[in-house]
mmCIF file of C-alpha atoms in Angstrom:
data_model
loop_
_atom_site.group_PDB
_atom_site.id
_atom_site.type_symbol
_atom_site.label_atom_id
_atom_site.label_comp_id
_atom_site.label_asym_id
_atom_site.label_seq_id
_atom_site.Cartn_x
_atom_site.Cartn_y
_atom_site.Cartn_z
ATOM 1 C CA UNK B 1 -14.604 6.434 -2.699
ATOM 2 C CA UNK B 2 -11.806 6.549 -0.087
ATOM 3 C CA UNK B 3 -14.200 4.357 2.351
ATOM 4 C CA UNK B 4 -14.647 1.716 -0.657
ATOM 5 C CA UNK B 5 -10.850 1.567 -0.368
ATOM 6 C CA UNK B 6 -11.036 0.348 3.164
ATOM 7 C CA UNK B 7 -8.997 -2.655 3.897
ATOM 8 C CA UNK B 8 -8.591 -3.798 0.398
ATOM 9 C CA UNK B 9 -5.586 -5.935 0.367
ATOM 10 C CA UNK B 10 -2.349 -5.872 -2.572
ATOM 11 C CA UNK B 11 0.070 -8.828 -1.853
ATOM 12 C CA UNK B 12 3.795 -7.908 -2.867
ATOM 13 C CA UNK B 13 6.981 -10.580 -3.139
ATOM 14 C CA UNK B 14 9.870 -8.198 -2.392
ATOM 15 C CA UNK B 15 12.278 -11.158 -2.923
ATOM 16 C CA UNK B 16 12.526 -12.734 0.041
ATOM 17 C CA UNK B 17 8.928 -13.025 1.770
ATOM 18 C CA UNK B 18 5.072 -11.885 0.545
ATOM 19 C CA UNK B 19 3.956 -8.987 2.134
ATOM 20 C CA UNK B 20 0.561 -8.205 2.466
ATOM 21 C CA UNK B 21 -0.999 -4.481 2.644
ATOM 22 C CA UNK B 22 -4.112 -3.565 4.098
ATOM 23 C CA UNK B 23 -5.563 -0.318 3.840
ATOM 24 C CA UNK B 24 -6.814 1.582 6.957
ATOM 25 C CA UNK B 25 -6.845 5.141 6.084
ATOM 26 C CA UNK B 26 -6.017 7.401 3.143
ATOM 27 C CA UNK B 27 -5.856 11.099 3.084
ATOM 28 C CA UNK B 28 -5.441 13.529 0.056
ATOM 29 C CA UNK B 29 -1.516 12.886 1.183
ATOM 30 C CA UNK B 30 -0.615 10.438 2.765
ATOM 31 C CA UNK B 31 -2.025 6.347 3.105
ATOM 32 C CA UNK B 32 -2.439 4.574 6.509
ATOM 33 C CA UNK B 33 -1.724 1.287 5.985
ATOM 34 C CA UNK B 34 -1.304 -2.314 7.895
ATOM 35 C CA UNK B 35 1.542 -4.265 6.890
ATOM 36 C CA UNK B 36 1.702 -7.992 7.168
ATOM 37 C CA UNK B 37 5.522 -10.011 6.796
ATOM 38 C CA UNK B 38 6.626 -12.996 8.010
ATOM 39 C CA UNK B 39 3.536 -13.056 10.618
ATOM 40 C CA UNK B 40 4.067 -9.551 11.945
ATOM 41 C CA UNK B 41 2.299 -6.679 11.351
ATOM 42 C CA UNK B 42 2.799 -2.562 11.439
ATOM 43 C CA UNK B 43 0.504 0.038 10.704
ATOM 44 C CA UNK B 44 2.665 2.612 9.309
ATOM 45 C CA UNK B 45 1.807 5.936 6.845
ATOM 46 C CA UNK B 46 3.310 6.410 3.516
ATOM 47 C CA UNK B 47 3.349 9.622 1.754
ATOM 48 C CA UNK B 48 1.162 9.577 -1.564
ATOM 49 C CA UNK B 49 2.560 10.451 -5.072
ATOM 50 C CA UNK B 50 1.086 10.665 -8.395
ATOM 51 C CA UNK B 51 2.401 9.087 -11.518
ATOM 52 C CA UNK B 52 0.193 10.916 -14.364
ATOM 53 C CA UNK B 53 -3.244 10.052 -12.831
ATOM 54 C CA UNK B 54 -1.946 7.244 -10.188
ATOM 55 C CA UNK B 55 -1.530 6.910 -6.972
ATOM 56 C CA UNK B 56 1.155 5.490 -5.333
ATOM 57 C CA UNK B 57 3.053 5.318 -2.167
ATOM 58 C CA UNK B 58 7.299 3.844 -2.168
ATOM 59 C CA UNK B 59 7.901 0.697 -0.137
ATOM 60 C CA UNK B 60 11.327 -0.778 0.667
ATOM 61 C CA UNK B 61 14.584 -0.196 0.203
ATOM 62 C CA UNK B 62 14.787 3.600 -0.447
ATOM 63 C CA UNK B 63 11.720 3.533 -1.741
ATOM 64 C CA UNK B 64 12.161 1.679 -5.007
ATOM 65 C CA UNK B 65 9.060 -0.169 -5.458
ATOM 66 C CA UNK B 66 6.235 1.637 -5.989
ATOM 67 C CA UNK B 67 3.033 0.083 -4.967
ATOM 68 C CA UNK B 68 0.136 1.763 -6.871
ATOM 69 C CA UNK B 69 -3.240 2.308 -5.002
ATOM 70 C CA UNK B 70 -5.494 1.019 -7.718
ATOM 71 C CA UNK B 71 -4.051 -2.482 -7.795
ATOM 72 C CA UNK B 72 -5.283 -2.660 -4.607
ATOM 73 C CA UNK B 73 -8.420 -5.437 -4.578
ATOM 74 C CA UNK B 74 -11.360 -6.692 -2.187
ATOM 75 C CA UNK B 75 -11.230 -10.104 -0.553
#
């Protein structure tokens, strides 16, 4: 299943800019994503959290936004 998620994309509007996340790697406790914002690309790791049956990572100021793994789509 984890290989099926490779490079899937999710777009998120943070109030000012559209942020694009692409999955690079997914482990049991962390996700590595390429984050594109304002023309800059950063590859970073986020800790995974569970919300019922859904996995997510926290993004934004103080992690106030939850980005759910199952919201990513193939492009």
